[in-house]
Coordinates of C-alpha atoms in Angstrom, one line a residue:
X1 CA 0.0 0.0 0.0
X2 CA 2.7 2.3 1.2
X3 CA 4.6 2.0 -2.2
X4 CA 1.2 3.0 -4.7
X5 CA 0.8 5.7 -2.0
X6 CA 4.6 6.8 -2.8
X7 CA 4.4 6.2 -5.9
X8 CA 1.2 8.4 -7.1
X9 CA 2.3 11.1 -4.2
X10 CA 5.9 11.6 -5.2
X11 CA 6.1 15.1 -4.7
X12 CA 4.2 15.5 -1.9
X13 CA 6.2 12.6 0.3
X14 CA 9.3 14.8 -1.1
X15 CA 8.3 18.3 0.4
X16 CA 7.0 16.1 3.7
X17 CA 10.3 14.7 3.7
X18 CA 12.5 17.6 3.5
X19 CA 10.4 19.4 5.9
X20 CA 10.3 16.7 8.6
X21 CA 14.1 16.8 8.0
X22 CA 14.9 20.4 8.7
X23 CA 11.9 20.5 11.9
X24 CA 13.5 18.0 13.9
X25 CA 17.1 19.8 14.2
X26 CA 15.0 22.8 14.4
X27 CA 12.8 21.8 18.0
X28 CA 16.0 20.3 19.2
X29 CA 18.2 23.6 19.2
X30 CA 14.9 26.4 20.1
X31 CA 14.9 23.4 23.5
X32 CA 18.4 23.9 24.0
X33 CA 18.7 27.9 23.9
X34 CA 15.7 27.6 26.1
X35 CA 17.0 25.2 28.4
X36 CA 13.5 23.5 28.4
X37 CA 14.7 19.8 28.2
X38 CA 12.3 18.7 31.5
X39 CA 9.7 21.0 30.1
X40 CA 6.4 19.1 29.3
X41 CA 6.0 20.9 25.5
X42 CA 9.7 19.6 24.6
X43 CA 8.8 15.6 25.6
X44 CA 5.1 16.2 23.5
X45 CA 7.1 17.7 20.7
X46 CA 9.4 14.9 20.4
X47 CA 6.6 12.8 20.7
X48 CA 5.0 14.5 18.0
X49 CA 7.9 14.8 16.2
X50 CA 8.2 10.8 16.2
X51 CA 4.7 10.1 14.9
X52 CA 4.9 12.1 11.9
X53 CA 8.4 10.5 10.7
X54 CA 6.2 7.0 11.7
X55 CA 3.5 8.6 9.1
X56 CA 5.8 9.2 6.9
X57 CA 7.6 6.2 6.6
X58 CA 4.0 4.2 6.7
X59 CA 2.6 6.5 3.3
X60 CA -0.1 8.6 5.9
X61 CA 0.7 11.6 4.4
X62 CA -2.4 13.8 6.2
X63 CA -1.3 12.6 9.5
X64 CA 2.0 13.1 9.5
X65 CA 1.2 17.0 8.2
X66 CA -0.8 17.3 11.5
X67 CA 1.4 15.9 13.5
X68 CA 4.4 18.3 12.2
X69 CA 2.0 21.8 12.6
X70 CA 1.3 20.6 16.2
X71 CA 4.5 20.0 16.9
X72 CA 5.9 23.6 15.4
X73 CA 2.5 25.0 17.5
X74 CA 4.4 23.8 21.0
X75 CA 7.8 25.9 19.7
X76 CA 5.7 28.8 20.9
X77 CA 6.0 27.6 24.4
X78 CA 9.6 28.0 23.8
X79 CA 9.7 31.6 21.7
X80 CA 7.8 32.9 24.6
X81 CA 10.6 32.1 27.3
X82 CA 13.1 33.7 24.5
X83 CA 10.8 36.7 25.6
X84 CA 11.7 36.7 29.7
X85 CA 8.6 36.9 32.0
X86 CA 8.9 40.8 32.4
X87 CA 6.8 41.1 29.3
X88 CA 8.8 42.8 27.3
X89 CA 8.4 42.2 23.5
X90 CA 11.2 43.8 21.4
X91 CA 10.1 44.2 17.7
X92 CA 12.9 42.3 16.3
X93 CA 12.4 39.4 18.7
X94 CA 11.4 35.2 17.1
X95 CA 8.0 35.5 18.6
X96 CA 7.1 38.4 16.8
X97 CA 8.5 37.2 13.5
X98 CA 7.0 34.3 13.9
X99 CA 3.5 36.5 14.1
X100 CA 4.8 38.3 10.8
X101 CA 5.3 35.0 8.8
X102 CA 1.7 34.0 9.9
X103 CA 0.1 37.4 9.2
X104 CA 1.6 37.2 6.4
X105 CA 0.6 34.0 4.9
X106 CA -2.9 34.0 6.4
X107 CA -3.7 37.2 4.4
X108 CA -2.7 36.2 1.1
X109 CA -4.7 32.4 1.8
X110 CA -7.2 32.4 3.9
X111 CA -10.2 33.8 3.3
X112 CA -13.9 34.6 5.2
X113 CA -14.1 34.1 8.9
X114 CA -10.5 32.2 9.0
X115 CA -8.7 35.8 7.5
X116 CA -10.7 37.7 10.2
X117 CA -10.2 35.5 13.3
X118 CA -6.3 35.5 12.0
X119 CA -6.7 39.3 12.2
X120 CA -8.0 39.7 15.2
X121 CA -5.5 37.7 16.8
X122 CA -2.2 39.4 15.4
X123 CA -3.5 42.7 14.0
X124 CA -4.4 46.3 14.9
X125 CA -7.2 48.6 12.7
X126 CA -5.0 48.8 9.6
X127 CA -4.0 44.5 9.5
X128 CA -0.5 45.7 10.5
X129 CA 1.4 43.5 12.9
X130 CA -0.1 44.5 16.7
X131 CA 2.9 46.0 19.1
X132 CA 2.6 43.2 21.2
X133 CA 1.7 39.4 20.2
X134 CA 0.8 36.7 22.8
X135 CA 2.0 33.0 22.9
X136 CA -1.8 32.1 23.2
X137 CA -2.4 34.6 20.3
X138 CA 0.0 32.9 18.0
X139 CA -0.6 29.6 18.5
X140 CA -4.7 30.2 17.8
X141 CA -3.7 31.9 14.8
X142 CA -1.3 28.9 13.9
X143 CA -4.2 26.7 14.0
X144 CA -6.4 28.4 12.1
X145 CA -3.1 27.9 9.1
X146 CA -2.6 25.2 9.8
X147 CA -6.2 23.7 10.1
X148 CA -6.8 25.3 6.1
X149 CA -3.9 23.8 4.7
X150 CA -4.5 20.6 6.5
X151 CA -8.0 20.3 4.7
X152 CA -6.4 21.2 1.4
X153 CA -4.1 18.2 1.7
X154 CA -7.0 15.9 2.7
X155 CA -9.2 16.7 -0.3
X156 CA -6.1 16.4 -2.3
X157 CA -5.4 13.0 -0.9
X158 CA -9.4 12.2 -1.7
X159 CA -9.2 13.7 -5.1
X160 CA -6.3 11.7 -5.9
X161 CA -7.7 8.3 -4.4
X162 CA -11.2 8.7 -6.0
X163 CA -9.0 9.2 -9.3
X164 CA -7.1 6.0 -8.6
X165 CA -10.4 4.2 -8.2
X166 CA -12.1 5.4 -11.4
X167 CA -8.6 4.4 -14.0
X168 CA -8.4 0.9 -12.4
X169 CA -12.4 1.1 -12.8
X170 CA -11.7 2.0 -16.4
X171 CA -8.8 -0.8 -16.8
X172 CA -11.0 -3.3 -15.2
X173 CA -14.4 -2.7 -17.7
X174 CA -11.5 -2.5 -20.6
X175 CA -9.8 -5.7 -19.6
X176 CA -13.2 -7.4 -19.1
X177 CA -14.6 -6.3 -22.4
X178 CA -11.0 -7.9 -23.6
X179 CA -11.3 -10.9 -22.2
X180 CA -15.1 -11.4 -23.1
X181 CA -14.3 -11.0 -26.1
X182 CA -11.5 -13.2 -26.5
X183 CA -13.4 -16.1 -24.6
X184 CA -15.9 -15.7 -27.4
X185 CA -13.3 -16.1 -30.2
X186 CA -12.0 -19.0 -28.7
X187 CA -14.7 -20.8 -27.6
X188 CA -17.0 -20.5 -30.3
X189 CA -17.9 -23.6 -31.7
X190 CA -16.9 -25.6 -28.9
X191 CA -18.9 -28.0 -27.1
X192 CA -20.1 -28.3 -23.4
X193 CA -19.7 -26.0 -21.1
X194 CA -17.2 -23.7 -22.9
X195 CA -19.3 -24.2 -26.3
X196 CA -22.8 -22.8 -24.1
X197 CA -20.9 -19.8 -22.6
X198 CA -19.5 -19.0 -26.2
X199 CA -23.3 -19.1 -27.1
X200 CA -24.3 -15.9 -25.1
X201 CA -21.9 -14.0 -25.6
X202 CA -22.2 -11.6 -28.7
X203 CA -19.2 -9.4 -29.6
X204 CA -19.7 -5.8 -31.1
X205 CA -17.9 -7.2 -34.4
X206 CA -18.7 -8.7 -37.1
X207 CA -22.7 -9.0 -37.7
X208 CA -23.7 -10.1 -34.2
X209 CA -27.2 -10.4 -33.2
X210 CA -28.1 -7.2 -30.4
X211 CA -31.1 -8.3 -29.3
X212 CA -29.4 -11.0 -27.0
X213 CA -28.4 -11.0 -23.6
X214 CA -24.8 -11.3 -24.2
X215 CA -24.7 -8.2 -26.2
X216 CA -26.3 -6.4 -23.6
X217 CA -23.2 -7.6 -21.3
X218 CA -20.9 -5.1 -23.9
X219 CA -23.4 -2.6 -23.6
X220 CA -23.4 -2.0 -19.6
X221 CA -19.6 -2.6 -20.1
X222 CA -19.3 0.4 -22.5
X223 CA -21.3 2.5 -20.1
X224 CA -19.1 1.8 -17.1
X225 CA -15.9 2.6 -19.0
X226 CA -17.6 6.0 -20.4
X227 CA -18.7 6.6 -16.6
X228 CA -15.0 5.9 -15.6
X229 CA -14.0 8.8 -18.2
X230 CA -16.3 11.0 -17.5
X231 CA -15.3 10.8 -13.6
X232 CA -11.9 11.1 -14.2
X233 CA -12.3 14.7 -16.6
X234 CA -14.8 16.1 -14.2
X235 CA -11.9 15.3 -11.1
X236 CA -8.8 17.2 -13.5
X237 CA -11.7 20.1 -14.2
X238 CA -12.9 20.4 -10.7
X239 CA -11.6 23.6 -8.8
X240 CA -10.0 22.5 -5.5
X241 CA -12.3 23.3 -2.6
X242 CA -10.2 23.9 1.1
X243 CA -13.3 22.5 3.0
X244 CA -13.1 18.4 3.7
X245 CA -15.9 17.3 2.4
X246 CA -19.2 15.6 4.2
X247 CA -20.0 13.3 2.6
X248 CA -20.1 9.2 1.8
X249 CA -17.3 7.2 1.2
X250 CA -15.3 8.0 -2.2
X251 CA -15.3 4.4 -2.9
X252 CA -18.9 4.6 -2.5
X253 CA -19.5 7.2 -5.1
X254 CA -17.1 5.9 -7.2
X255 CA -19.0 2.9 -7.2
X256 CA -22.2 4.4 -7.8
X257 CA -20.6 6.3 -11.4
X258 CA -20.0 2.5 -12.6
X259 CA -23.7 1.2 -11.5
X260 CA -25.5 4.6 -13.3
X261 CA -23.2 4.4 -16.8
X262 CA -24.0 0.8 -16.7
X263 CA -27.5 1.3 -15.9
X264 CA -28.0 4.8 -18.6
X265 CA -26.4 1.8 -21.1
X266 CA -28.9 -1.1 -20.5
X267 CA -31.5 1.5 -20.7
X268 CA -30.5 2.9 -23.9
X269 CA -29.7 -1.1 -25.1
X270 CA -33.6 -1.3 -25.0
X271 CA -34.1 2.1 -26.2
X272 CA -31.9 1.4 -29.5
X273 CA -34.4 -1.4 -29.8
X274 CA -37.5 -0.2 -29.2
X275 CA -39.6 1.0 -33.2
X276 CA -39.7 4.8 -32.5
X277 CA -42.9 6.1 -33.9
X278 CA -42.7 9.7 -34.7
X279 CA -44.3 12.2 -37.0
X280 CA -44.9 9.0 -38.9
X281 CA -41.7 7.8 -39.2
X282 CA -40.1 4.7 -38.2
X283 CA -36.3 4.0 -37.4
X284 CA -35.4 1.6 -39.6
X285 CA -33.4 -1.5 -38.5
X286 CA -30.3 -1.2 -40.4
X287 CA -29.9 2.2 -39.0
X288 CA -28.8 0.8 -35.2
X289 CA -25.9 -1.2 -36.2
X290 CA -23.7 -3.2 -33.4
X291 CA -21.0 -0.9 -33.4
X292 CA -23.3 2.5 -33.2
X293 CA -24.9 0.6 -30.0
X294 CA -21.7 0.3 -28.5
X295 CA -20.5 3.7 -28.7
X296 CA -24.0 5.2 -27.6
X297 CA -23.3 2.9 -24.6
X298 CA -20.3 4.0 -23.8
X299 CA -21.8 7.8 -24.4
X300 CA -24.8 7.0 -22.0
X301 CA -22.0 6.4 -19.5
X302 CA -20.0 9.5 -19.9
X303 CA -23.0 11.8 -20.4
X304 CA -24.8 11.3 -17.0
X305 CA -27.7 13.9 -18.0
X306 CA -28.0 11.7 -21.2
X307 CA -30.1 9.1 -20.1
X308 CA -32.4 11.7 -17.8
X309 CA -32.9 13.2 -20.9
X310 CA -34.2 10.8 -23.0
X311 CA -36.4 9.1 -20.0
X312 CA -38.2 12.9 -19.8
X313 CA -38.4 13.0 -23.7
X314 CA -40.3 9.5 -24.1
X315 CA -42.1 11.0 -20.3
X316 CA -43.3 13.7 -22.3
X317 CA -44.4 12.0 -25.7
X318 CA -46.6 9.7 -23.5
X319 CA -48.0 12.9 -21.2
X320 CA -50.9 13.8 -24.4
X321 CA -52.1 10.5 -24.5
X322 CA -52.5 10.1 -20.8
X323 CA -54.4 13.3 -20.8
X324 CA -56.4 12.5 -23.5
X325 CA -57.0 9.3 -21.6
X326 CA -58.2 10.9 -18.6
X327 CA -60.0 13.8 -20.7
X328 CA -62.3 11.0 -22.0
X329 CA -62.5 8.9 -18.7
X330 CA -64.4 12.2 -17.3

C-alpha cells in the first residue's frame, strides 16, 4: 500500500520529507537555547515529532502533516521564554516574526471568517502587525493555518484516491470487455460448457445479433468505462475546494458512477431497440448497427444527463395521451 501511495504522491512525500528533515534539528536547538529539556512541551514535541516520521515512513501523508503543525504549535511555548517573564516584546524578537510569517501567509490564503479571526488575533485597525503578540495569540492563529492547509491536503489526498479508483475502474471494464471478447473467439464452436458460454456471448464485431443477452453484457460494459471517463475529466476540471468534504465514502461514489453508466447503457440497449414512432416515421433497422450501440453505450455512461434526458423526452411523448385518456374517462 505504502509504495502505490509513494508512488502516485511523489512530490508530496518529497516536500513532507524535506520538511520533517529540517523540523526536527530545528525543535531540538529552540529546546536547548531555552534550556526546556524537562519542560512538558519539549517531551510532547518529540513525541510528535516521532509520529509524523512514523506517518511518513507508513505512506499517511495527512497525519504526518498534522502531527508536524502541532509539533511547530508547541515551539511557541519556547519563543515565549526567548521573551523573559517581564513582558517585554522587542520588535525584532522570534516571537514576533514568527507572528509576521503567519500574518503574512494567512492574508494572502485564507479567506472569510479564517482571515478575520487571523486578524484579530495578530492585528491592529489597519492589519499591521499588533505592538505586542501573545503566545496564546499565536498559537490560535497557527491553528487556524494550519487547520486550512490541512483540509487542502485531505481533499487532495481524496481527489487523488477517487481518481485511482475510477482508471483501475476503467482498466478493469477494458480488460473485461478484452477478455469477453477473446473467450468468445476462442470458444466459439466448442462444445459443453465452454461451447454454451461462447453461445451468449455476442461481440460488437462482425454481424452479431443485439437483441441477445450477451450483447447487452458489452453494452453496460461500455457504459461503465464512459462513466469511468467522464469521472476522471470532471476530477482534472474540478476547482479544489479547502473544505473536507461531508460526505459518503469515495469508494462509494465511485461505485455508484460504474452502476449509473452501466445502468444509462442497458436503458439505452432497450431504447436502440425499441420501433420509435414519430411524426410517422419509423427507425429503420439497419440504422442501429452493433457498433453505433456500443458507442452510444459508452456515451450513455459519460453523459450522466443523457439518459435523464431521453427518460423525460419519451415521459413527455406519453404525457398527451394520458391526458387524453383521462380527458375522455371524465
Amino acid at each position: 500500500m505504502f509504495l502505490a501511495r509513494g508512488f502516485v504522491n511523489r512530490a508530496a512525500y518529497v516536500r513532507l520529507h524535506a520538511e520533517l528533515a529540517t523540523a526536527r534539528p530545528e525543535f531540538e536547538l529552540l529546546a536547548e537555547r531555552t534550556r526546556s529539556e524537562d519542560d512538558s512541551w519539549v517531551a510532547y514535541g518529540r513525541e510528535l515529532l516521532g509520529m509524523a516520521e512514523a506517518d511518513l515512513r507508513s505512506g499517511a501523508l495527512d497525519e504526518a502533516w498534522r502531527h508536524l503543525h502541532t509539533a511547530k504549535r508547541l515551539e511557541v511555548y519556547g519563543l515565549e521564554k526567548l521573551e523573559g517573564t517581564d513582558g517585554d516584546h522587542d520588535r525584532g524578537s522570534e516571537l514576533r516574526t514568527r507572528a509576521a510569517v503567519i500574518r503574512g501567509e494567512a492574508l494572502d490564503v485564507l479567506g472569510d471568517w479564517p482571515r478575520q479571526a487571523v486578524v484579530d488575533l495578530l492585528c491592529d485597525e489597519t492589519e499591521a502587525l499588533k505592538d505586542e503578540i501573545t503566545g496564546p495569540e499565536l498559537r490560535a492563529a497557527s491553528r487556524i493555518l494550519d487547520d486550512q492547509y490541512e483540509s487542502v491536503y485531505l481533499n487532495r489526498s481524496e481527489r487523488q484516491r477517487q481518481f485511482n479508483q475510477l482508471v483501475l475502474m476503467g482498466v478493469l471494464s477494458g480488460l473485461t470487455l478484452l477478455a469477453l471478447t477473446l473467450l468468445d473467439w476462442v470458444w466459439n464452436g466448442t462444445s459443453g460448457l465452454t461451447g454454451s458460454v461462447a453461445s451468449l456471448l455476442e461481440t460488437p464485431w462482425g454481424e452479431p445479433t443485439t437483441a441477445t443477452p450477451g450483447f447487452a453484457v458489452f453494452m453496460i460494459i461500455a457504459g461503465v468505462m464512459g462513466a469511468s471517463l467522464f469521472g476522471m475529466r470532471s476530477l482534472r476540471n474540478r476547482s479544489l475546494s479547502t473544505k473536507i468534504p461531508q460526505q459518503i465514502n469515495q469508494l462509494t461514489v465511485t461505485g455508484a458512477r460504474g452502476v449509473i453508466g452501466g445502468i444509462s447503457a442497458l436503458l439505452f440497449y432497450f431504447f436502440l431497440q425499441t420501433p420509435l414512432l414519430q411524426n410517422g416515421a419509423i427507425i429503420a433497422d439497419d440504422v442501429i448497427t452493433a457498433p453505433m450501440m456500443v458507442v452510444i453505450g459508452f456515451a450513455a455512461g459519460y453523459a450522466e444527463r443523457m439518459a435523464p434526458n431521453v427518460v423525460a423526452t419519451v415521459a413527455s411523448v406519453t404525457e398527451p395521451s394520458e391526458t387524453a385518456e383521462q380527458n375522455s374517462n371524465q
